[in-house]
Short mmCIF file of C-alpha atoms and ligand atoms in Angstrom, two decimals:
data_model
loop_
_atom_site.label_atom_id
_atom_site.label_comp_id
_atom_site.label_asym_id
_atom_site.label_seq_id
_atom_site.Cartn_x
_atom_site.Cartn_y
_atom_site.Cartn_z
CA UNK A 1 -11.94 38.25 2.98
CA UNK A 2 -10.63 38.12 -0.59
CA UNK A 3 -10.19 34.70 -2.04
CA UNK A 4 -8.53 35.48 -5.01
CA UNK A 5 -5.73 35.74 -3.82
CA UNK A 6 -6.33 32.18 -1.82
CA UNK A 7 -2.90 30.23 -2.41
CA UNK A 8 -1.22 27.15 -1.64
CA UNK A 9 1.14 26.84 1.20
CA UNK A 10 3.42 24.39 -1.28
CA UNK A 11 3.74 27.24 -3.46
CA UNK A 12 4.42 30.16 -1.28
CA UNK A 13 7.75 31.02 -1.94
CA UNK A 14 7.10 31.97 -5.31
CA UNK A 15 4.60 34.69 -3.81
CA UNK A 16 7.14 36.38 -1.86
CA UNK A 17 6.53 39.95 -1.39
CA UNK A 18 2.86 39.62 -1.87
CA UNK A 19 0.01 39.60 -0.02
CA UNK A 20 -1.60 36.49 -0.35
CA UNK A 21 -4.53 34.39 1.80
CA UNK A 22 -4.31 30.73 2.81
CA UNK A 23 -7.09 28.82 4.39
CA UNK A 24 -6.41 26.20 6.68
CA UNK A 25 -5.85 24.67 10.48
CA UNK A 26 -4.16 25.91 13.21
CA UNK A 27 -1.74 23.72 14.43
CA UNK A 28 -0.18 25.54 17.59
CA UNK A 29 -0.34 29.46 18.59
CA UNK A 30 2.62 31.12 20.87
CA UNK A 31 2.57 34.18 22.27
CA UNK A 32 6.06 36.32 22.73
CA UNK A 33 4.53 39.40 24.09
CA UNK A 34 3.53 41.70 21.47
CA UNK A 35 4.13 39.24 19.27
CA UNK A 36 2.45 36.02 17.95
CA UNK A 37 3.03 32.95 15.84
CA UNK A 38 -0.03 30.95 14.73
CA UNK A 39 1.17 28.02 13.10
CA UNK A 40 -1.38 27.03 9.93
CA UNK A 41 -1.13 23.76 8.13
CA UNK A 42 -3.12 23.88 4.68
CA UNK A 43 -2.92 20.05 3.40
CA UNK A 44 0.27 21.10 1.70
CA UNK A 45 2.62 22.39 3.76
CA UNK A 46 2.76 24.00 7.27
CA UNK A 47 3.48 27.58 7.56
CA UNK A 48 4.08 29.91 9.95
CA UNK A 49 2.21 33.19 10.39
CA UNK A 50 3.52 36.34 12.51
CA UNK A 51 0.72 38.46 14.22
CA UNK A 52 2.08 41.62 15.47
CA UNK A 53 -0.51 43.43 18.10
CA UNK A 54 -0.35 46.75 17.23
CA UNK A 55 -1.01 46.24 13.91
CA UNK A 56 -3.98 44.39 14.59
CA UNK A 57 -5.58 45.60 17.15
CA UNK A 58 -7.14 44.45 20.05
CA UNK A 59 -10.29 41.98 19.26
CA UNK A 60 -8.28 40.27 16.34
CA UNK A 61 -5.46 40.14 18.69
CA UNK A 62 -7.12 38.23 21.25
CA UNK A 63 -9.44 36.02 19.05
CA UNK A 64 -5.83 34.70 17.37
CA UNK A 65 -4.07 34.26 20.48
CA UNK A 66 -7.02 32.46 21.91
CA UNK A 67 -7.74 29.91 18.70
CA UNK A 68 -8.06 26.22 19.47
CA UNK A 69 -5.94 23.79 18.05
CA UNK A 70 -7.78 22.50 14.51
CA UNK A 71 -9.20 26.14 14.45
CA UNK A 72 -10.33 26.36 10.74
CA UNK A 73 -9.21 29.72 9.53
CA UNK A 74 -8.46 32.01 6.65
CA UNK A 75 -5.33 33.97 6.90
CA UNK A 76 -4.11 36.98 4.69
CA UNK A 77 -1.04 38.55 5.12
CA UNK A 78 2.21 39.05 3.23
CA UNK A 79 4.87 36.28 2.45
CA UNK A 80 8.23 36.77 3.53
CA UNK A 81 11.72 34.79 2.87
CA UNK A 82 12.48 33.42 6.49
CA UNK A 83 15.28 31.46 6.18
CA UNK A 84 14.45 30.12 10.24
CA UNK A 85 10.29 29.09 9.64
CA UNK A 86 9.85 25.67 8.16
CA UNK A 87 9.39 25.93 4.25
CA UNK A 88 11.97 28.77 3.97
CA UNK A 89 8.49 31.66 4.26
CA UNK A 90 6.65 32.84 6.62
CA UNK A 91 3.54 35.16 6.36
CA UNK A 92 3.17 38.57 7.99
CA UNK A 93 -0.78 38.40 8.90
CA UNK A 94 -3.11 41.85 7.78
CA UNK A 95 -6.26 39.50 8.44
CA UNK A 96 -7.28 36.23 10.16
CA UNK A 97 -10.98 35.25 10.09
CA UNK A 98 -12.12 32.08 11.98
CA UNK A 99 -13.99 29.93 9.89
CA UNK A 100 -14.97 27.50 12.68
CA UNK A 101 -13.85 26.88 16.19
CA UNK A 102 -12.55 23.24 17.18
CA UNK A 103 -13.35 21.54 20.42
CA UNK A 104 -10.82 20.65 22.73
CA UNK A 105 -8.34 18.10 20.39
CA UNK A 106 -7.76 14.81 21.65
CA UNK A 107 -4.69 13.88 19.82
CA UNK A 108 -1.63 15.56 21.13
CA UNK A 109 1.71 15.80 20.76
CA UNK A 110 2.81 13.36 23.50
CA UNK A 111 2.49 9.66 23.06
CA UNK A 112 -0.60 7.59 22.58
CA UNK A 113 -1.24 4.43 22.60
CA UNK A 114 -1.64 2.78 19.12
CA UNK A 115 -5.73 1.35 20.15
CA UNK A 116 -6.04 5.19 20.81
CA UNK A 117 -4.38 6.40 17.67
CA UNK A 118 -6.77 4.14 15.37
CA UNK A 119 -9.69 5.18 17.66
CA UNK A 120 -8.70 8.51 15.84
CA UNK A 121 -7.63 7.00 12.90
CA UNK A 122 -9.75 10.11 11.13
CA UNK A 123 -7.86 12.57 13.05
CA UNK A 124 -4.52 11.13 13.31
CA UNK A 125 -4.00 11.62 9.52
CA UNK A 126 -3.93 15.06 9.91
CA UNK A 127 -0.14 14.60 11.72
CA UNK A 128 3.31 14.62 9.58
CA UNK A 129 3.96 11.44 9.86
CA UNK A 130 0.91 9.88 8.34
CA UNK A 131 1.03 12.88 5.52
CA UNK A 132 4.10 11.25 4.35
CA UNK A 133 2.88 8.03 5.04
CA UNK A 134 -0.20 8.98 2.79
CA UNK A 135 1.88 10.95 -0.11
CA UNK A 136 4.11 7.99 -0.47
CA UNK A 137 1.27 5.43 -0.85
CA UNK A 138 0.03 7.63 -3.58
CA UNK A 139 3.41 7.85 -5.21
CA UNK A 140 3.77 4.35 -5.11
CA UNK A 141 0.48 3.32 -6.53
CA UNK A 142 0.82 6.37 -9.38
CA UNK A 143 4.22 4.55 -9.88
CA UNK A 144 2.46 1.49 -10.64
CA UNK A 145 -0.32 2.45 -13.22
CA UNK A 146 2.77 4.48 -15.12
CA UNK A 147 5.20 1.38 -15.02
CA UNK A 148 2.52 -0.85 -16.82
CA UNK A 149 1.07 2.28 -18.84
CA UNK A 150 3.97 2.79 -20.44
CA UNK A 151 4.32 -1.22 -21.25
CA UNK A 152 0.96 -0.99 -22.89
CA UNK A 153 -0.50 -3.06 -20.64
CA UNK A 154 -4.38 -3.06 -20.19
CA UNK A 155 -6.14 -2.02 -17.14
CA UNK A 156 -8.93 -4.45 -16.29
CA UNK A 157 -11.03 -3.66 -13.10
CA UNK A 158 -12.48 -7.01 -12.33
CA UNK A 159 -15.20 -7.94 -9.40
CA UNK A 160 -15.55 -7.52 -5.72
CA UNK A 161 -17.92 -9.67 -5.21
CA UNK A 162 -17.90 -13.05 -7.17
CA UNK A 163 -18.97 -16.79 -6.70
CA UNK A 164 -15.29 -17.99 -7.63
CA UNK A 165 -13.15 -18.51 -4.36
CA UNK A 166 -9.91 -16.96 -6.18
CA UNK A 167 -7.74 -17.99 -3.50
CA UNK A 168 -8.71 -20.08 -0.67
CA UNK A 169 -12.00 -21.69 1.17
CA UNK A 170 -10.60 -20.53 4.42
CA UNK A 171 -10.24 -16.66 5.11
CA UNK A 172 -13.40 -16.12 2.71
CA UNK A 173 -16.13 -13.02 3.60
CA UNK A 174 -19.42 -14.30 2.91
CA UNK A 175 -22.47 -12.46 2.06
CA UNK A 176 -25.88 -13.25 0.37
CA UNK A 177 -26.74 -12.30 -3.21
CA UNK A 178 -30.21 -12.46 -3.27
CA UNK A 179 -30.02 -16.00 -2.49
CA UNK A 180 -27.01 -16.99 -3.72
CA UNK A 181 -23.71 -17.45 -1.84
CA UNK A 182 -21.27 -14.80 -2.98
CA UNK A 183 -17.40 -13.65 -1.65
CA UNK A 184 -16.31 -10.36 -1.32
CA UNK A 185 -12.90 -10.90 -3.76
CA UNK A 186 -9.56 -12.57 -2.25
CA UNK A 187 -8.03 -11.96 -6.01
CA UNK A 188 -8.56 -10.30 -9.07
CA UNK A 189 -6.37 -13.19 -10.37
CA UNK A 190 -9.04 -15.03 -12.67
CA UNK A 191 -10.67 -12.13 -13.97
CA UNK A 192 -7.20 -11.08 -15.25
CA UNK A 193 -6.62 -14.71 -16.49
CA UNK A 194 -9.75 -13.90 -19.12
CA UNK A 195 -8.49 -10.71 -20.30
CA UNK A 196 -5.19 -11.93 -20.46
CA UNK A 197 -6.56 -14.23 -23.44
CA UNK A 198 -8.33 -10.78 -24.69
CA UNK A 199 -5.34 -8.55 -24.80
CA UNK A 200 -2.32 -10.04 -23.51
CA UNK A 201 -0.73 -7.94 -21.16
CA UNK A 202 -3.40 -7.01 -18.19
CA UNK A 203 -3.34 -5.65 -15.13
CA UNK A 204 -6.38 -5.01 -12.14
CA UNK A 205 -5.78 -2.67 -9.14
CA UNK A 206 -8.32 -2.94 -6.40
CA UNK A 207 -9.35 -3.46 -2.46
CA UNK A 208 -9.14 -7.47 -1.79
CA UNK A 209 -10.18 -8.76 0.87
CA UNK A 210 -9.52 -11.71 3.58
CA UNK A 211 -11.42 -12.80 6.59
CA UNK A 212 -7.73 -12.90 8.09
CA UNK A 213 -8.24 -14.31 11.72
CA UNK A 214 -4.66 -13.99 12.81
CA UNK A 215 -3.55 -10.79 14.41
CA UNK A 216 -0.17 -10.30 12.89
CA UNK A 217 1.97 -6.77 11.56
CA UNK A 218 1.76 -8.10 8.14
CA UNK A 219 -2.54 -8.75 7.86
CA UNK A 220 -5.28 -6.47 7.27
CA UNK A 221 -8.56 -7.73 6.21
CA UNK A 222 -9.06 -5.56 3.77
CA UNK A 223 -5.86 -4.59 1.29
CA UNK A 224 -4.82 -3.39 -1.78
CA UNK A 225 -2.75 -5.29 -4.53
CA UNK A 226 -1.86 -4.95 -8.38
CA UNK A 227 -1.90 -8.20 -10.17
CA UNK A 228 -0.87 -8.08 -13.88
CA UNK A 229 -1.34 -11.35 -16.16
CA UNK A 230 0.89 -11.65 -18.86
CA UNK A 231 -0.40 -14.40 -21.95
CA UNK A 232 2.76 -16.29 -23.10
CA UNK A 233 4.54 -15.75 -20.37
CA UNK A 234 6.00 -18.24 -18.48
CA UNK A 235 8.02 -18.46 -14.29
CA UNK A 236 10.85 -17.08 -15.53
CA UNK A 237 9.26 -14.16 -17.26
CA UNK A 238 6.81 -13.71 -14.25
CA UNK A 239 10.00 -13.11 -11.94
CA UNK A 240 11.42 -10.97 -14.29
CA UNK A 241 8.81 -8.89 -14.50
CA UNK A 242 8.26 -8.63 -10.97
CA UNK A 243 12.23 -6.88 -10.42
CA UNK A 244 11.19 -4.45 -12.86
CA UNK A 245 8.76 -3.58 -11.53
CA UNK A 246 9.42 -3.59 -7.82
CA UNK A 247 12.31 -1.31 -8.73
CA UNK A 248 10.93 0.68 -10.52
CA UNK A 249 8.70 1.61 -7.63
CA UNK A 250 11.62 1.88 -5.16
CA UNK A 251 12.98 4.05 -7.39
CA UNK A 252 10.27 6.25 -8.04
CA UNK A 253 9.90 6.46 -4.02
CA UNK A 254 13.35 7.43 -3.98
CA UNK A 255 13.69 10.17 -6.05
CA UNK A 256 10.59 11.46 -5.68
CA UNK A 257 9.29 11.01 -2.04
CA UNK A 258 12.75 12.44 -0.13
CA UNK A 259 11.28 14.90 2.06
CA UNK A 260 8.54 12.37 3.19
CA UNK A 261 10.94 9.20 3.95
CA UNK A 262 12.96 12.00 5.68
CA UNK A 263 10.03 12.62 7.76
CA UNK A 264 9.71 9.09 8.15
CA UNK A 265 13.23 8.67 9.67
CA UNK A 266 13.20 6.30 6.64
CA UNK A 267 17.27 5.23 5.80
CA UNK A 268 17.37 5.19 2.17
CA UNK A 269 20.55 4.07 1.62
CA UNK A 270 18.99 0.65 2.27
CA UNK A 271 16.05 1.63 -0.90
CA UNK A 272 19.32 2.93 -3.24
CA UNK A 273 21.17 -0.53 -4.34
CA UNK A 274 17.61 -1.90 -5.27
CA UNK A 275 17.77 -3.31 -9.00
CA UNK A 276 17.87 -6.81 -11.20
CA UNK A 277 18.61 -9.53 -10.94
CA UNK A 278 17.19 -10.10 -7.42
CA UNK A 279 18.72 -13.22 -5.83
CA UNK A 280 16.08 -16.48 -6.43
CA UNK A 281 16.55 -19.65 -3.87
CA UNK A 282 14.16 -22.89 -4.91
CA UNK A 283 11.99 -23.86 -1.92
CA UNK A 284 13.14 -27.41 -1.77
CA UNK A 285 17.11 -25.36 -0.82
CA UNK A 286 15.36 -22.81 1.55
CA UNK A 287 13.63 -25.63 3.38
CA UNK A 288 17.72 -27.12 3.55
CA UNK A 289 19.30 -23.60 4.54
CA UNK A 290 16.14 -22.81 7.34
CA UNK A 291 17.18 -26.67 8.38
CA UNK A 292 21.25 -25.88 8.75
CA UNK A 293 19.92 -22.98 11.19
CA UNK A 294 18.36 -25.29 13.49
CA UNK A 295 14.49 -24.71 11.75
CA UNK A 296 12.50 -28.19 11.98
CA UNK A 297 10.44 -27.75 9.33
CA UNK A 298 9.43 -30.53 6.93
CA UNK A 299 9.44 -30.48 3.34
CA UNK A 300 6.06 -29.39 2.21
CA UNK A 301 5.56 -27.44 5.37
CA UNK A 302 4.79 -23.61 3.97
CA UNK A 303 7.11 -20.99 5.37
CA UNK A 304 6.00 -19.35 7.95
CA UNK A 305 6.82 -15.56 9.25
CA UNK A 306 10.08 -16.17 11.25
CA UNK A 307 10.85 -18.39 8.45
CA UNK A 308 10.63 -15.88 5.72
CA UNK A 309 12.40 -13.33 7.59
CA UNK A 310 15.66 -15.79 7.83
CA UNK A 311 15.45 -16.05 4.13
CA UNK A 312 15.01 -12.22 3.39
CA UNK A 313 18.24 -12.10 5.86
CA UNK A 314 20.60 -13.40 3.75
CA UNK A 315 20.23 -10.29 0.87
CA UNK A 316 19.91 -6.58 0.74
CA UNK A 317 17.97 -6.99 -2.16
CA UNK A 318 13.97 -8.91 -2.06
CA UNK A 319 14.70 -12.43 -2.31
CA UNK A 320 12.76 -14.70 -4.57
CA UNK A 321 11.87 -18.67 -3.31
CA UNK A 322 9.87 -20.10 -6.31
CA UNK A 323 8.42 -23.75 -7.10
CA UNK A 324 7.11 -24.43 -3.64
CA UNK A 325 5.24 -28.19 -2.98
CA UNK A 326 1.56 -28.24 -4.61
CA UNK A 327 -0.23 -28.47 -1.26
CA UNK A 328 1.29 -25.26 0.01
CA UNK A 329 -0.20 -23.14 -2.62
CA UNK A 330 -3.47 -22.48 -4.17
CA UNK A 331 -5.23 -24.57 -6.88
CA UNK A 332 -4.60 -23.14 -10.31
CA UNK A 333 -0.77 -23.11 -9.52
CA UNK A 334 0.77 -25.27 -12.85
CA UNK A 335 2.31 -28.35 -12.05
CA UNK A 336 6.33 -27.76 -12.09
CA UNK A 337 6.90 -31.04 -15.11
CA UNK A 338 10.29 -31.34 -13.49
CA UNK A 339 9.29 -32.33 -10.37
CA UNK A 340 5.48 -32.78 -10.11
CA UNK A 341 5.41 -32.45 -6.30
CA UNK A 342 6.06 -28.74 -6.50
CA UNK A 343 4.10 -25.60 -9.05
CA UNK A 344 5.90 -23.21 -10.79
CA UNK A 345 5.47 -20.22 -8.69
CA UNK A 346 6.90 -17.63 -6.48
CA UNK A 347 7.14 -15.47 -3.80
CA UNK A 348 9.57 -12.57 -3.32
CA UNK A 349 10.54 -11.55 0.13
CA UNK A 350 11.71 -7.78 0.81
CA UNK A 351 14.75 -7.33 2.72
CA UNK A 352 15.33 -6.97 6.71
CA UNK A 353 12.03 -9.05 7.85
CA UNK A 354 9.07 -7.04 5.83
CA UNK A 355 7.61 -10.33 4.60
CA UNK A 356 6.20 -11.68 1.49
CA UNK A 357 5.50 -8.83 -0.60
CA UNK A 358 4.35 -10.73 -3.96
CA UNK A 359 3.12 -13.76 -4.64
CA UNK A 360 2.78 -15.52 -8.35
CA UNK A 361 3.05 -18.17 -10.61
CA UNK A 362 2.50 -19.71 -14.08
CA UNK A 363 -1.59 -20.97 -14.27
CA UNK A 364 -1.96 -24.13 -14.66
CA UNK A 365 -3.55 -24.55 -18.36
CA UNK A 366 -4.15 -27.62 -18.87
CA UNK A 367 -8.38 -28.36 -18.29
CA UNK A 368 -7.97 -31.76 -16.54
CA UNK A 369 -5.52 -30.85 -14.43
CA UNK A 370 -6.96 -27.96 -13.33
CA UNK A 371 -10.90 -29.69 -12.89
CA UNK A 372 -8.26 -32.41 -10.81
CA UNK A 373 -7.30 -29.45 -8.22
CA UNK A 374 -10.37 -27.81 -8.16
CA UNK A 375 -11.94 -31.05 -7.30
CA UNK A 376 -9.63 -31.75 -5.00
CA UNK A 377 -9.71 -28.60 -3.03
CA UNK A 378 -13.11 -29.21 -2.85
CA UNK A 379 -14.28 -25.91 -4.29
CA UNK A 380 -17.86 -24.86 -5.92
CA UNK A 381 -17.29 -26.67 -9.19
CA UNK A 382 -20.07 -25.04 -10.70
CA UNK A 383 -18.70 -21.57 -10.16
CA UNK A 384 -15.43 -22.28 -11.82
CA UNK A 385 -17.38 -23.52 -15.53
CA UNK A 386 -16.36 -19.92 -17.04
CA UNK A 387 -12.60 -20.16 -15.21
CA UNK A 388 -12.02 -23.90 -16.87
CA UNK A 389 -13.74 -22.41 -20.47
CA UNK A 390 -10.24 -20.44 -20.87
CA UNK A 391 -8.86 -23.51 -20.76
CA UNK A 392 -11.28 -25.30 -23.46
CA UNK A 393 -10.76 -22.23 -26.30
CA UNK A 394 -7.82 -21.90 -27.08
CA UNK A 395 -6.01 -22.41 -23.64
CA UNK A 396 -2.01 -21.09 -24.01
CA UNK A 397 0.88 -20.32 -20.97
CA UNK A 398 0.53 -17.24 -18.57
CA UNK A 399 1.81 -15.94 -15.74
CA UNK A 400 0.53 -13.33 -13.33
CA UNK A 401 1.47 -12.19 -9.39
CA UNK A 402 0.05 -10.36 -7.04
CA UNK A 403 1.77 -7.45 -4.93
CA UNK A 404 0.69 -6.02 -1.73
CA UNK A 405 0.55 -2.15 -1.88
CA UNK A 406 0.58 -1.94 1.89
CA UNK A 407 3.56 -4.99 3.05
CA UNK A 408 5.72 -3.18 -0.28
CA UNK A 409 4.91 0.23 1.59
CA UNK A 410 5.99 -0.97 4.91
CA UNK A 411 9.27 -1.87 3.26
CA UNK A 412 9.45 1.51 1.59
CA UNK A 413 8.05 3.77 4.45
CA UNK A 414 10.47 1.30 7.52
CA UNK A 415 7.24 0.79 8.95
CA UNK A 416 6.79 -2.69 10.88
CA UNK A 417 3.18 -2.66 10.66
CA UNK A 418 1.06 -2.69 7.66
CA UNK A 419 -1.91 -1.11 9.89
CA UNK A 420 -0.56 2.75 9.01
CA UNK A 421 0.36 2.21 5.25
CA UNK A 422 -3.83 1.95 4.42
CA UNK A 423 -5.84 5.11 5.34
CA UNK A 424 -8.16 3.48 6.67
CA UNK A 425 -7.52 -0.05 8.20
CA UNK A 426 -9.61 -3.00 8.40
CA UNK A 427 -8.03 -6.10 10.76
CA UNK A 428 -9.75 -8.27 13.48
CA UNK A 429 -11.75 -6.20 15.67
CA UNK A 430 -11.37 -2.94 14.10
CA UNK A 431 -13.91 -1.84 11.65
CA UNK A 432 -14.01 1.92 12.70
CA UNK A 433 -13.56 4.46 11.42
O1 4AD B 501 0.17 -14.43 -2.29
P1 4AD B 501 -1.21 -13.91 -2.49
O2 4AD B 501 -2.30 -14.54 -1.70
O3 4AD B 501 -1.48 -14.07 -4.05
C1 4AD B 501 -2.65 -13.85 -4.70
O4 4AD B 501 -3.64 -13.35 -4.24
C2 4AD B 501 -2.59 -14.18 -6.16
N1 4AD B 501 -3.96 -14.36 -6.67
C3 4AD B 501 -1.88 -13.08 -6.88
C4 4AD B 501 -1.75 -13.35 -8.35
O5 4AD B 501 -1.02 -14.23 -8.75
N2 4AD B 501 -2.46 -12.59 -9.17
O6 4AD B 501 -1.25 -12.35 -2.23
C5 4AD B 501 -0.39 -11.50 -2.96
C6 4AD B 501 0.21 -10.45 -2.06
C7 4AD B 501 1.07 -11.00 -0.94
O7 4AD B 501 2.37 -11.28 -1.39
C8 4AD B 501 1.04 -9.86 0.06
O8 4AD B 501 1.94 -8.84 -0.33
C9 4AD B 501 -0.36 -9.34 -0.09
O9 4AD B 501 -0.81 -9.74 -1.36
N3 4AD B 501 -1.24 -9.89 0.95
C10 4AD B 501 -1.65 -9.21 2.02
N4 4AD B 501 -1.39 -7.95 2.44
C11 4AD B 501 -1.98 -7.53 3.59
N5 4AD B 501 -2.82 -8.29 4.31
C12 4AD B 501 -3.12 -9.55 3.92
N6 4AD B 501 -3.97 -10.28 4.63
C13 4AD B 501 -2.51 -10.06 2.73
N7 4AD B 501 -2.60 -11.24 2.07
C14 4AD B 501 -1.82 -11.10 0.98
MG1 MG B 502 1.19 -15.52 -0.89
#
């Protein structure tokens, strides 16, 4: 076999008229007589590839026409406009070598069960739906490093594992550091806080993880979020820069991801109208409007899931609700000076019931203060002596969030469960693959 010639099934149609060789899987193989069609997907595109007896003779004839489903194989053969074949080519086949058989497949085209599909979470990616699925998550998180790239901020990559709880004592993974207790990372969040007072305008990007007990669409234990940290920058700012750049992403989804949100059955109109200013709602008047519709929630109660998607109801566009009461949010939330009860913080709801996709707020910088909450959480005090040092030299007002690459890609993809927006998930129960 030649593999000069070896091409990419994306780029076919600018080889038509020559003879070209692809390497890749068989996906299905039907026989029409004298003719065959052995359908080859190459990681790129699908293609389809006419076999024509005669012209093959007999032991390549019957080898094709017998391969497996997940067959690897090498195909050479010449590319022809077909208006009819999926990608506008197909490829008229001199040559097919099998590279390596496949046992009998277990994933088929009929419906499974989704404990079965995870089971073959490894396999399952290799269907349509979960290539778009996959091509839009890297879209989206290439969208994200150019958005703050070309805002000069700074990418940081700060700590898995840390002595710092970053978020909260209670959905904490635990592990031993030769001897000492350390946490596999809830948050980049204070890591970013130091570099903030380094160079301003930060940013970290990295697996975070939560010992989430809850079995819900909207948890895995292990996700994936961008928090930037912006010195001098205070709520406002913080929400500001969160519409920018949540449409930006949309956008870039939009324009750039059609054929896969096609595949996805995804309705974009509902992506299109996506831009600033997003509508913002104080908590104290969401906890009034959830009230009117017959919610019995207190003040100081956090929102909860049915809650959130009552709020996200009333726009098309992500909703903020910002300046929620102190003891529904984590400790180095600052203190709102208009109403000490509540922080200065928020958390912006995507439309139609997806959930909270980001959550942020100004940092509380003043040192007592913050030793007061730390205290009062009851957190490792002595782990926090470098944290509370940033507010000792020099301390100043900043702002960060955090979004969730998987809830923002449910929103995005129309999927109702985070579970198929990570390659490989991580929940309760499910470690494997
Ligand atoms: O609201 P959270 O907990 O905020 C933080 O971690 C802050 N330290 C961020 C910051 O200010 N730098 O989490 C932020 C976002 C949520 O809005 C949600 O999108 C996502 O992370 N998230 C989860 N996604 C999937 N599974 C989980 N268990 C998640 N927990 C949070
Ligand atoms: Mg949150």
């Amino acid at each position: 076999m030649v593999r000069e010639d070896a091409v990419e099934v994306r780029d076919l149609r600018q080889h038509a008229g020559r003879e070209v060789t692809i390497q890749g899987w068989v996906q299905t193989v039907r026989e029409h007589g004298k003719v065959a069609f052995v359908v080859v997907r190459d990681g790129t595109g699908v293609v389809q590839t006419v076999l024509v007896q005669k012209q093959l003779g007999q032991a390549l004839w019957q080898m094709a026409t017998g391969l497996a489903q997940e067959s690897t194989v090498a195909v050479r053969g010449t590319v022809r406009k077909e208006p009819r074949a999926p990608g506008g080519c197909e490829i008229a086949v001199t040559n097919l070598v099998l590279l390596a058989g496949s046992e009998e497949y277990p994933l088929q085209p009929k419906e499974h069960g989704i404990d079965f599909l995870l089971d073959h979470r490894h396999l399952w990616l290799r269907s349509s739906q979960q290539h778009a699925i996959l091509r839009v998550r890297a879209e989206v998180e290439q969208a994200i490093h150019d958005f703050f790239y070309a805002r000069n901020f700074v990418r940081i990559d700060t700590p898995i594992l840390s002595g710092a709880i970053g978020e909260s004592a209670g959905t904490l993974f635990e592990t031993d550091y030769f001897g000492e207790r350390a946490f596999l990372a809830q948050t980049g969040q204070l890591y970013v806080e130091a570099a903030a007072a380094a160079l301003r305008k930060v940013y970290c990007f990295g697996p975070t993880f939560r010992a989430e007990k809850s079995k819900t669409r909207r948890h895995l234990t292990e996700f994936w979020m961008v928090e930037p940290e912006v010195a001098f920058a205070d709520s406002e700012d913080n929400m500001r820069l969160q519409e920018e750049l949540v449409t930006y992403v949309v956008g870039r989804a939009v324009e750039r991801c059609g054929e896969e949100l096609a595949i996805l059955e995804r309705d974009t109109s509902a992506l299109e109208p996506v831009r600033p200013p997003f509508p913002r709602i104080s908590y104290t008047d969401a906890v009034a409007l959830l009230r009117g519709r017959g919610s019995d929630m207190q003040w100081g109660d956090d929102l909860g899931g049915n809650d959130e998607t009552i709020l996200s109801q009333t726009s098309d566009l992500p909703v903020f609700v910002y300046n929620y009461p102190r003891q529904a949010k984590a400790f180095y939330m600052k203190e709102n000076p208009e109403d000490p009860r509540t922080v200065l913080c928020n958390d912006l709801l995507a439309p139609d019931g997806y959930g909270e996709i980001v959550g942020g707020s100004q940092r509380e910088d003043d040192h007592g203060r913050l030793l007061a909450r730390i205290r009062e959480e009851q957190l490792p005090e002595h782990a926090y002596g470098w944290y509370l040092d940033l507010r000792r030299y020099g301390t100043f007002p900043h702002s960060g969030f955090g979004l969730g690459i998987e809830r923002t890609l449910a929103w995005i993809t129309g999927r109702r469960h985070v579970r198929e927006l990570i390659p490989f998930p991580r929940m309760l129960n499910r470690l494997t693959p």
